Tab-separated table of C-alpha atoms in Angstrom:
chain	number	residue	atom	x	y	z
A	1365	MET	CA	52.930	-33.340	-54.535
A	1366	GLY	CA	54.535	-31.927	-57.758
A	1367	LEU	CA	54.717	-28.288	-58.704
A	1368	LYS	CA	51.863	-28.596	-61.353
A	1369	GLU	CA	49.536	-30.248	-58.705
A	1370	GLN	CA	50.377	-27.418	-56.234
A	1371	GLN	CA	49.460	-24.731	-58.804
A	1372	ASN	CA	46.172	-26.475	-59.583
A	1373	CYS	CA	45.334	-26.656	-56.037
A	1374	LEU	CA	45.987	-22.927	-55.548
A	1375	SER	CA	43.779	-22.163	-58.499
A	1376	HIS	CA	40.864	-24.146	-56.972
A	1377	ARG	CA	41.149	-22.338	-53.755
A	1378	LYS	CA	41.162	-18.821	-55.470
A	1379	ILE	CA	37.903	-19.882	-57.312
A	1380	ILE	CA	36.284	-20.936	-53.973
A	1381	VAL	CA	37.129	-17.753	-52.194
A	1382	PHE	CA	35.910	-15.675	-55.183
A	1383	LEU	CA	32.547	-17.523	-55.069
A	1384	VAL	CA	32.099	-17.056	-51.352
A	1385	LEU	CA	32.833	-13.263	-51.535
A	1386	ALA	CA	30.350	-13.024	-54.533
A	1387	PHE	CA	27.577	-14.780	-52.486
A	1388	ILE	CA	27.766	-12.603	-49.391
A	1389	PRO	CA	26.228	-9.342	-50.892
A	1390	LEU	CA	23.383	-11.384	-52.512
A	1391	ALA	CA	22.564	-12.916	-49.178
A	1392	LEU	CA	22.641	-9.443	-47.454
A	1393	PHE	CA	20.410	-8.047	-50.113
A	1394	ARG	CA	17.787	-10.725	-49.609
A	1395	LEU	CA	17.879	-10.304	-45.832
A	1396	CYS	CA	17.273	-6.665	-46.036
A	1397	PHE	CA	14.420	-6.630	-48.591
A	1398	ASN	CA	12.718	-9.840	-47.456
A	1399	ASN	CA	12.724	-9.511	-43.808
A	1400	PRO	CA	9.566	-11.230	-42.462
A	1401	PHE	CA	9.561	-8.995	-39.398
A	1402	SER	CA	9.328	-5.692	-41.169
A	1403	SER	CA	5.727	-5.803	-42.272
A	1404	SER	CA	3.516	-3.195	-40.486
A	1405	ILE	CA	0.120	-3.988	-38.973
A	1406	ASP	CA	-2.983	-3.516	-41.048
A	1407	ASP	CA	-4.771	-0.203	-40.277
A	1408	THR	CA	-8.155	-1.907	-40.273
A	1409	SER	CA	-7.249	-3.867	-37.240
A	1410	LEU	CA	-7.112	-0.668	-35.264
A	1411	GLN	CA	-10.649	0.529	-36.109
A	1412	ASP	CA	-12.900	-1.722	-34.050
A	1413	SER	CA	-12.689	0.447	-30.945
A	1414	SER	CA	-16.447	0.593	-30.704
A	1415	ALA	CA	-16.636	-3.006	-29.521
A	1416	HIS	CA	-13.302	-3.525	-27.820
A	1417	VAL	CA	-10.496	-1.210	-26.779
A	1418	VAL	CA	-7.100	-3.019	-27.414
A	1419	ILE	CA	-3.510	-2.596	-26.318
A	1420	THR	CA	-0.445	-4.575	-27.414
A	1421	SER	CA	0.568	-7.766	-25.599
A	1422	PHE	CA	4.319	-7.241	-25.064
A	1423	SER	CA	6.635	-8.114	-22.207
A	1424	SER	CA	7.998	-5.464	-19.996
A	1425	SER	CA	11.537	-4.582	-20.595
A	1426	SER	CA	14.197	-2.638	-18.506
A	1427	SER	CA	13.545	1.001	-18.149
A	1428	GLN	CA	17.082	1.627	-19.362
A	1429	GLU	CA	16.453	-0.038	-22.719
A	1430	GLU	CA	16.367	2.465	-25.558
A	1431	GLU	CA	13.404	2.359	-27.949
A	1432	THR	CA	15.070	1.327	-31.191
A	1433	GLN	CA	13.485	0.896	-34.602
A	1434	GLU	CA	13.666	-2.855	-34.007
A	1435	SER	CA	11.597	-2.606	-30.892
A	1436	PHE	CA	9.067	-0.479	-32.508
A	1437	ASP	CA	8.763	-3.031	-35.261
A	1438	ARG	CA	8.238	-5.695	-32.686
A	1439	VAL	CA	5.238	-3.713	-31.204
A	1440	LYS	CA	3.734	-3.404	-34.602
A	1441	ASP	CA	3.926	-7.125	-35.270
A	1442	GLU	CA	2.520	-8.242	-31.918
A	1443	PRO	CA	-1.111	-9.103	-31.845
A	1444	LEU	CA	-3.719	-6.657	-30.412
A	1445	CYS	CA	-5.286	-7.683	-27.112
A	1446	ASP	CA	-8.682	-6.749	-25.687
A	1447	TYR	CA	-7.984	-5.765	-22.085
A	1448	THR	CA	-11.482	-5.084	-21.144
A	1449	GLN	CA	-12.251	-8.717	-20.647
A	1450	GLY	CA	-10.437	-10.489	-17.885
A	1451	LYS	CA	-10.323	-11.157	-14.107
A	1452	TRP	CA	-8.415	-9.941	-11.061
A	1453	VAL	CA	-5.801	-12.309	-9.866
A	1454	ARG	CA	-3.581	-12.352	-6.790
A	1455	ASP	CA	-0.264	-10.694	-7.134
A	1456	GLU	CA	2.045	-10.691	-4.175
A	1457	THR	CA	4.369	-8.284	-5.815
A	1458	GLY	CA	2.363	-5.357	-4.317
A	1459	PRO	CA	2.151	-1.802	-5.255
A	1460	LEU	CA	5.079	0.417	-6.395
A	1461	TYR	CA	4.405	3.048	-3.653
A	1462	ASN	CA	2.449	3.571	-0.364
A	1463	GLY	CA	0.782	6.137	1.520
A	1464	SER	CA	3.915	7.347	3.155
A	1465	THR	CA	6.178	7.453	0.119
A	1466	CYS	CA	3.855	9.635	-2.109
A	1467	GLY	CA	2.932	13.092	-0.995
A	1468	THR	CA	0.250	13.874	-3.611
A	1469	ILE	CA	-2.461	11.459	-2.363
A	1470	LYS	CA	-5.596	13.288	-1.401
A	1471	ASP	CA	-6.137	12.494	2.378
A	1472	GLY	CA	-9.600	10.887	1.782
A	1473	GLN	CA	-7.987	8.163	-0.477
A	1474	ASN	CA	-4.953	7.509	1.747
A	1475	CYS	CA	-6.678	4.392	3.131
A	1476	PHE	CA	-3.673	2.750	4.769
A	1477	ARG	CA	-2.586	5.921	6.635
A	1478	HIS	CA	-6.171	6.339	7.823
A	1479	GLY	CA	-6.075	3.031	9.610
A	1480	ARG	CA	-7.671	0.575	7.159
A	1481	PRO	CA	-6.603	-2.668	8.853
A	1482	ASP	CA	-6.681	-5.029	5.874
A	1483	SER	CA	-4.037	-4.887	3.136
A	1484	GLY	CA	-5.269	-7.654	0.820
A	1485	TYR	CA	-6.780	-5.106	-1.658
A	1486	LEU	CA	-3.320	-4.065	-2.561
A	1487	TYR	CA	-2.406	-7.416	-3.925
A	1488	TRP	CA	-4.418	-7.893	-7.069
A	1489	LYS	CA	-3.485	-7.577	-10.685
A	1490	TRP	CA	-5.835	-7.278	-13.677
A	1491	LYS	CA	-5.190	-10.284	-15.999
A	1492	PRO	CA	-6.931	-9.908	-19.481
A	1493	ASN	CA	-8.023	-13.167	-21.050
A	1494	GLN	CA	-5.616	-12.899	-23.953
A	1495	CYS	CA	-2.536	-11.072	-22.668
A	1496	ASP	CA	-0.676	-9.472	-19.828
A	1497	ILE	CA	-0.388	-5.917	-18.830
A	1498	PRO	CA	3.101	-5.075	-17.919
A	1499	ARG	CA	3.869	-3.521	-14.481
A	1500	PHE	CA	4.004	0.255	-14.626
A	1501	ASP	CA	7.418	1.486	-15.765
A	1502	ALA	CA	7.827	5.143	-14.658
A	1503	ASN	CA	10.945	5.785	-16.639
A	1504	ARG	CA	9.268	4.501	-19.776
A	1505	PHE	CA	6.239	6.774	-19.176
A	1506	LEU	CA	8.418	9.904	-18.818
A	1507	ASP	CA	10.347	8.862	-21.918
A	1508	LEU	CA	7.037	8.640	-23.816
A	1509	MET	CA	5.901	12.016	-22.587
A	1510	ARG	CA	9.344	13.772	-23.032
A	1511	ASP	CA	8.858	17.418	-23.892
A	1512	LYS	CA	5.051	17.121	-23.628
A	1513	HIS	CA	2.228	18.544	-21.393
A	1514	LEU	CA	-0.275	15.940	-20.173
A	1515	ALA	CA	-3.515	17.240	-18.576
A	1516	PHE	CA	-6.268	15.390	-16.648
A	1517	ILE	CA	-9.530	17.240	-17.124
A	1518	GLY	CA	-12.832	16.332	-15.296
A	1519	ASP	CA	-14.195	15.526	-11.840
A	1520	SER	CA	-12.768	13.852	-8.794
A	1521	MET	CA	-12.235	10.704	-10.621
A	1522	ALA	CA	-9.916	12.400	-13.113
A	1523	ARG	CA	-8.075	13.747	-10.003
A	1524	ASN	CA	-8.005	10.224	-8.500
A	1525	GLN	CA	-6.292	8.932	-11.728
A	1526	LEU	CA	-3.953	11.912	-11.791
A	1527	GLU	CA	-2.827	11.402	-8.265
A	1528	SER	CA	-2.205	7.691	-8.929
A	1529	LEU	CA	0.011	8.643	-11.852
A	1530	MET	CA	1.935	11.211	-9.868
A	1531	CYS	CA	2.562	8.661	-7.162
A	1532	LEU	CA	3.879	6.008	-9.723
A	1533	LEU	CA	6.103	8.608	-11.508
A	1534	SER	CA	7.481	9.938	-8.144
A	1535	THR	CA	9.073	6.477	-7.647
A	1536	VAL	CA	11.868	7.586	-10.020
A	1537	SER	CA	11.673	11.315	-10.203
A	1538	SER	CA	10.506	14.002	-7.898
A	1539	PRO	CA	8.171	16.538	-9.534
A	1540	ASP	CA	8.210	20.348	-8.850
A	1541	LEU	CA	4.823	21.805	-8.035
A	1542	VAL	CA	4.897	24.909	-10.339
A	1543	TYR	CA	1.172	26.101	-10.144
A	1544	ARG	CA	-1.572	25.771	-7.619
A	1545	ASN	CA	-4.854	27.522	-7.559
A	1546	GLY	CA	-8.086	27.063	-5.611
A	1547	GLU	CA	-9.189	24.832	-2.726
A	1548	ASP	CA	-8.851	21.061	-2.487
A	1549	ASN	CA	-6.054	20.969	-5.097
A	1550	LYS	CA	-8.470	21.416	-7.983
A	1551	PHE	CA	-6.051	23.211	-10.236
A	1552	ARG	CA	-2.324	22.054	-10.110
A	1553	ARG	CA	0.657	21.675	-12.363
A	1554	TRP	CA	3.882	19.785	-11.892
A	1555	ARG	CA	7.077	19.644	-13.809
A	1556	PHE	CA	9.465	16.725	-14.186
A	1557	GLU	CA	12.633	18.546	-15.244
A	1558	SER	CA	14.589	15.459	-16.021
A	1559	HIS	CA	12.258	14.833	-19.053
A	1560	ASN	CA	10.633	18.369	-19.561
A	1561	VAL	CA	7.294	16.793	-18.834
A	1562	THR	CA	4.454	18.858	-17.563
A	1563	VAL	CA	1.415	17.298	-15.761
A	1564	SER	CA	-1.661	19.315	-14.770
A	1565	VAL	CA	-5.138	18.747	-13.494
A	1566	TYR	CA	-8.184	20.782	-14.189
A	1567	TRP	CA	-11.224	20.599	-12.047
A	1568	SER	CA	-14.165	20.563	-14.535
A	1569	PRO	CA	-16.895	18.159	-13.310
A	1570	PHE	CA	-19.178	18.732	-16.434
A	1571	LEU	CA	-16.431	19.345	-18.986
A	1572	VAL	CA	-18.676	21.972	-20.559
A	1573	ALA	CA	-19.187	25.494	-19.088
A	1574	GLY	CA	-21.371	25.653	-16.046
A	1575	LEU	CA	-21.895	26.706	-12.384
A	1576	GLU	CA	-21.704	24.305	-9.518
A	1577	LYS	CA	-24.419	24.521	-6.825
A	1578	SER	CA	-23.569	26.534	-3.899
A	1579	GLY	CA	-25.091	28.135	-0.774
A	1580	SER	CA	-27.123	30.483	-3.006
A	1581	LEU	CA	-27.738	27.975	-5.821
A	1582	ASP	CA	-29.545	24.706	-5.141
A	1583	HIS	CA	-28.766	23.170	-8.498
A	1584	ASN	CA	-26.050	23.052	-11.136
A	1585	VAL	CA	-26.172	25.155	-14.420
A	1586	LEU	CA	-24.728	23.688	-17.644
A	1587	HIS	CA	-24.210	25.260	-21.050
A	1588	LEU	CA	-23.966	22.214	-23.281
A	1589	ASP	CA	-22.657	23.890	-26.434
A	1590	ARG	CA	-19.278	25.115	-25.158
A	1591	VAL	CA	-16.529	23.825	-22.964
A	1592	ASP	CA	-15.428	25.067	-19.686
A	1593	GLU	CA	-13.110	27.894	-20.411
A	1594	ARG	CA	-10.896	27.200	-17.377
A	1595	TRP	CA	-9.214	24.390	-19.392
A	1596	GLY	CA	-10.441	25.390	-22.854
A	1597	ASN	CA	-8.292	28.570	-22.790
A	1598	ASP	CA	-5.178	26.375	-22.152
A	1599	LEU	CA	-5.984	23.733	-24.712
A	1600	GLU	CA	-3.356	24.907	-27.325
A	1601	ARG	CA	-0.668	24.287	-24.699
A	1602	ILE	CA	-1.573	20.740	-23.994
A	1603	ASP	CA	-0.297	17.760	-26.054
A	1604	THR	CA	-2.262	14.918	-24.392
A	1605	VAL	CA	-5.622	15.220	-22.736
A	1606	VAL	CA	-7.321	12.611	-20.373
A	1607	VAL	CA	-10.874	13.505	-19.692
A	1608	SER	CA	-13.095	11.744	-17.081
A	1609	VAL	CA	-16.569	12.638	-15.764
A	1610	GLY	CA	-19.896	11.200	-14.922
A	1611	HIS	CA	-21.138	11.263	-11.315
A	1612	TRP	CA	-21.790	15.036	-11.156
A	1613	PHE	CA	-24.431	14.696	-13.991
A	1614	LEU	CA	-26.691	12.879	-11.464
A	1615	HIS	CA	-27.161	15.995	-9.386
A	1616	PRO	CA	-30.079	18.518	-9.929
A	1617	ALA	CA	-29.289	20.841	-12.748
A	1618	VAL	CA	-30.705	23.261	-15.472
A	1619	TYR	CA	-29.376	22.902	-18.933
A	1620	TYR	CA	-28.791	25.550	-21.530
A	1621	GLU	CA	-28.008	25.365	-25.132
A	1622	SER	CA	-27.463	28.384	-27.556
A	1623	GLY	CA	-28.391	30.618	-24.727
A	1624	SER	CA	-31.855	29.189	-24.145
A	1625	VAL	CA	-33.118	26.717	-21.465
A	1626	LEU	CA	-33.135	23.173	-22.794
A	1627	GLY	CA	-34.574	21.478	-19.659
A	1628	CYS	CA	-33.559	20.219	-16.263
A	1629	HIS	CA	-32.950	17.281	-14.035
A	1630	SER	CA	-34.542	16.708	-10.593
A	1631	CYS	CA	-35.985	20.165	-10.861
A	1632	GLU	CA	-39.098	20.029	-8.645
A	1633	THR	CA	-38.929	23.768	-7.806
A	1634	SER	CA	-37.930	24.917	-11.174
A	1635	ASN	CA	-40.272	26.046	-13.900
A	1636	CYS	CA	-38.816	24.010	-16.758
A	1637	THR	CA	-39.187	20.643	-18.343
A	1638	GLU	CA	-37.762	17.502	-16.800
A	1639	ILE	CA	-35.463	15.811	-19.368
A	1640	GLY	CA	-33.182	13.658	-17.266
A	1641	PHE	CA	-29.382	13.543	-17.611
A	1642	TYR	CA	-28.505	10.791	-20.136
A	1643	ASP	CA	-28.930	12.885	-23.273
A	1644	VAL	CA	-27.231	15.898	-21.448
A	1645	PHE	CA	-24.272	13.708	-20.596
A	1646	ARG	CA	-23.969	12.627	-24.248
A	1647	LYS	CA	-24.084	16.153	-25.468
A	1648	ALA	CA	-21.321	17.158	-23.010
A	1649	ILE	CA	-19.029	14.302	-24.142
A	1650	ARG	CA	-19.719	15.182	-27.765
A	1651	THR	CA	-18.959	18.907	-27.240
A	1652	THR	CA	-15.751	18.075	-25.370
A	1653	LEU	CA	-14.445	15.492	-27.887
A	1654	LYS	CA	-15.028	17.967	-30.761
A	1655	ALA	CA	-13.078	20.639	-28.894
A	1656	VAL	CA	-10.040	18.528	-27.894
A	1657	ALA	CA	-9.679	16.781	-31.247
A	1658	GLY	CA	-6.823	18.848	-32.698
A	1659	SER	CA	-4.541	17.640	-35.416
A	1660	ARG	CA	-1.513	17.184	-33.155
A	1661	ARG	CA	-3.371	16.464	-29.889
A	1662	GLU	CA	-3.733	13.091	-28.211
A	1663	VAL	CA	-7.037	12.312	-26.417
A	1664	ILE	CA	-7.898	9.702	-23.895
A	1665	LEU	CA	-11.428	9.279	-22.635
A	1666	THR	CA	-11.509	7.334	-19.300
A	1667	THR	CA	-14.869	5.679	-19.018
A	1668	PHE	CA	-17.311	5.787	-16.249
A	1669	SER	CA	-16.102	4.563	-12.820
A	1670	PRO	CA	-18.609	2.533	-10.800
A	1671	SER	CA	-19.446	3.106	-7.272
A	1672	HIS	CA	-20.217	0.267	-4.733
A	1673	PHE	CA	-22.791	1.512	-2.299
A	1674	GLU	CA	-24.853	-1.492	-3.396
A	1675	GLY	CA	-28.048	0.017	-2.564
A	1676	ARG	CA	-27.054	0.884	1.056
A	1677	PRO	CA	-27.169	4.392	2.536
A	1678	TRP	CA	-23.912	6.187	2.262
A	1679	ASP	CA	-23.714	6.394	6.088
A	1680	SER	CA	-24.560	2.833	6.837
A	1681	LEU	CA	-22.077	0.773	8.715
A	1682	GLY	CA	-21.874	-2.040	6.232
A	1683	ALA	CA	-21.412	0.154	2.990
A	1684	CYS	CA	-18.495	-1.050	0.707
A	1685	ASN	CA	-16.946	-3.183	3.432
A	1686	MET	CA	-15.742	-5.984	1.141
A	1687	THR	CA	-12.042	-7.077	1.226
A	1688	GLU	CA	-11.868	-8.954	-2.001
A	1689	PRO	CA	-12.801	-8.428	-5.617
A	1690	TYR	CA	-15.927	-10.014	-7.249
A	1691	GLU	CA	-15.192	-13.042	-9.376
A	1692	GLU	CA	-18.011	-12.016	-11.674
A	1693	LYS	CA	-20.412	-9.073	-11.821
A	1694	ALA	CA	-22.147	-7.938	-15.032
A	1695	LEU	CA	-22.364	-4.191	-15.910
A	1696	GLU	CA	-25.876	-3.069	-15.559
A	1697	GLY	CA	-27.918	-0.100	-14.833
A	1698	LEU	CA	-26.326	3.366	-14.555
A	1699	ASP	CA	-22.864	1.822	-15.016
A	1700	LEU	CA	-23.809	0.261	-18.297
A	1701	ASP	CA	-25.752	3.134	-19.636
A	1702	MET	CA	-22.967	5.772	-18.892
A	1703	ARG	CA	-20.253	3.618	-20.327
A	1704	GLN	CA	-22.347	2.923	-23.455
A	1705	ILE	CA	-22.855	6.663	-24.013
A	1706	GLU	CA	-19.214	7.381	-23.800
A	1707	MET	CA	-18.175	4.508	-26.032
A	1708	GLU	CA	-20.743	5.595	-28.688
A	1709	GLU	CA	-19.575	9.143	-28.636
A	1710	PHE	CA	-15.965	8.090	-28.728
A	1711	THR	CA	-16.620	5.888	-31.731
A	1712	ALA	CA	-18.389	8.741	-33.612
A	1713	ALA	CA	-15.651	11.192	-32.838
A	1714	LYS	CA	-12.965	8.845	-34.078
A	1715	ALA	CA	-14.805	8.218	-37.303
A	1716	ALA	CA	-15.297	11.928	-37.862
A	1717	ALA	CA	-11.584	12.745	-37.410
A	1718	SER	CA	-9.672	9.600	-38.154
A	1719	GLU	CA	-6.342	11.596	-38.263
A	1720	VAL	CA	-6.724	12.404	-34.511
A	1721	ARG	CA	-5.079	10.128	-31.852
A	1722	LEU	CA	-8.203	9.280	-29.817
A	1723	GLU	CA	-8.603	6.278	-27.493
A	1724	ALA	CA	-11.034	5.155	-24.912
A	1725	LEU	CA	-9.536	3.978	-21.648
A	1726	ASP	CA	-12.295	1.482	-20.906
A	1727	VAL	CA	-12.126	0.722	-17.292
A	1728	THR	CA	-15.785	0.390	-16.270
A	1729	ALA	CA	-16.139	-3.429	-16.469
A	1730	MET	CA	-12.793	-4.152	-14.590
A	1731	SER	CA	-13.609	-1.543	-12.038
A	1732	VAL	CA	-17.044	-2.888	-11.160
A	1733	LEU	CA	-15.432	-5.977	-9.961
A	1734	ARG	CA	-13.402	-4.075	-7.241
A	1735	PRO	CA	-15.775	-3.265	-4.348
A	1736	ASP	CA	-12.777	-3.703	-2.013
A	1737	GLY	CA	-10.864	-0.767	-3.560
A	1738	HIS	CA	-12.747	2.156	-2.028
A	1739	PRO	CA	-11.916	3.998	1.172
A	1740	GLY	CA	-15.237	3.220	2.761
A	1741	PRO	CA	-15.217	4.615	6.306
A	1742	TYR	CA	-11.469	5.237	6.081
A	1743	MET	CA	-12.195	8.480	4.093
A	1744	TYR	CA	-11.542	9.807	7.542
A	1745	PRO	CA	-8.667	8.909	9.926
A	1746	PHE	CA	-9.359	6.023	12.237
A	1747	PRO	CA	-13.131	6.111	12.242
A	1748	PHE	CA	-13.495	3.305	14.878
A	1749	LYS	CA	-10.844	4.559	17.447
A	1750	ASN	CA	-13.671	5.403	19.913
A	1751	GLY	CA	-15.735	2.370	19.269
A	1752	VAL	CA	-18.099	1.277	16.475
A	1753	PRO	CA	-20.752	3.996	15.896
A	1754	GLU	CA	-24.315	3.454	14.590
A	1755	ARG	CA	-23.554	5.609	11.486
A	1756	VAL	CA	-20.333	6.231	9.683
A	1757	HIS	CA	-19.438	8.288	6.555
A	1758	ASN	CA	-18.423	6.035	3.728
A	1759	ASP	CA	-16.687	6.722	0.373
A	1760	CYS	CA	-17.739	3.961	-1.972
A	1761	LEU	CA	-16.891	5.964	-5.048
A	1762	HIS	CA	-13.336	7.107	-5.053
A	1763	TRP	CA	-10.493	4.582	-5.008
A	1764	CYS	CA	-7.742	3.979	-2.321
A	1765	LEU	CA	-4.211	4.822	-3.303
A	1766	PRO	CA	-2.428	2.564	-3.906
A	1767	GLY	CA	-5.427	0.636	-5.454
A	1768	PRO	CA	-7.190	-0.468	-8.502
A	1769	VAL	CA	-6.915	2.966	-10.172
A	1770	ASP	CA	-3.182	2.278	-10.681
A	1771	THR	CA	-4.121	-0.319	-13.309
A	1772	TRP	CA	-5.750	2.395	-15.362
A	1773	ASN	CA	-2.378	4.089	-15.712
A	1774	GLU	CA	-0.673	0.691	-16.484
A	1775	ILE	CA	-3.131	0.515	-19.435
A	1776	MET	CA	-2.615	4.146	-20.436
A	1777	ILE	CA	1.119	3.664	-20.844
A	1778	GLU	CA	0.415	1.003	-23.442
A	1779	VAL	CA	-1.830	3.315	-25.317
A	1780	LEU	CA	0.814	5.913	-25.419
A	1781	ARG	CA	3.476	3.501	-26.440
A	1782	ARG	CA	1.552	2.280	-29.424
A	1783	TRP	CA	0.900	5.951	-30.409
A	1784	ARG	CA	4.699	6.551	-30.400
A	1785	VAL	CA	5.335	3.660	-32.775
């Protein structure tokens, strides 16, 4: 090749290099401003909470993974899933904790330690029709709640969910009990110093102000227009509120509103008008949601938790003795009515204060399928150690720990994660 041909070849090479270098910035510009994964979800898709409560359908990742902007965008782009419709499927993985490894379980719910002989109730997982619920990730939960105060407010079902959560979190971090007041662990507070997370429980079986029946009082007294000050006075120090009530409203009670007697329920000996409890329950939920809906506060309403006495006396030998879930069981009667009232009030509260982070943890339908998940006679230790009695006390209302209530917290972490996006 001659000198002239070599010079021409070099010139061609320079032109090609120049064109390649010029094209790279254009390619990068189009990639940044036309990224098909950067679009956010339409706000209208989150508004249909009156009919279905939804979570994201994403795969569980390592607890060590940092939540980057890329992972947040991925959550936004994933389809919403209705977790309320599904079935319980066998899961041989088993629970994350047991009655020996967790010290915060109320004795009456520590079924395995109290001698329950079957363990099959521990090996079921809730499978929504359209998605999967990831296994509870304690590190992820603590990361999501870093520097925040989470409070469970309500009756013993709120405490049941709280104790489940504490057991799940204790698998990775030991909490410090920093406050305790009253009998039966009704008011407690823990701190997870590793993440500066505070978790509290407030006993408030009506959510609104009231007096519980006692030796000198044969009925409950409720003031429907103001919340219970035992938690209301601390509200400004709480970031995330989980409320859960229901069963105490079935008890005899006298109701007040604006200082005057409104009526009563099961009040044969009282000189006031019988009005039932459904409307009262609605008023209590409404008063509570209005009080907790602050501009920076997150609110979760856990819906009514069904019992499974199935028409049997609470002290009958065969009450809630099933060992597997129902394949199908429709919501009806009290369970359906209480859940409907809560969902209607939740929907109205969310529409009235759209800027508030408010979600319903709708567990009623999935829980009605788990008659096997209650302590039954094992609310007391080894009830049959001296033989089989004619009558035995049964708890067909609360949930064994570990047990189905752990699923509630698996769903709750998905609610919190979407709020953090």
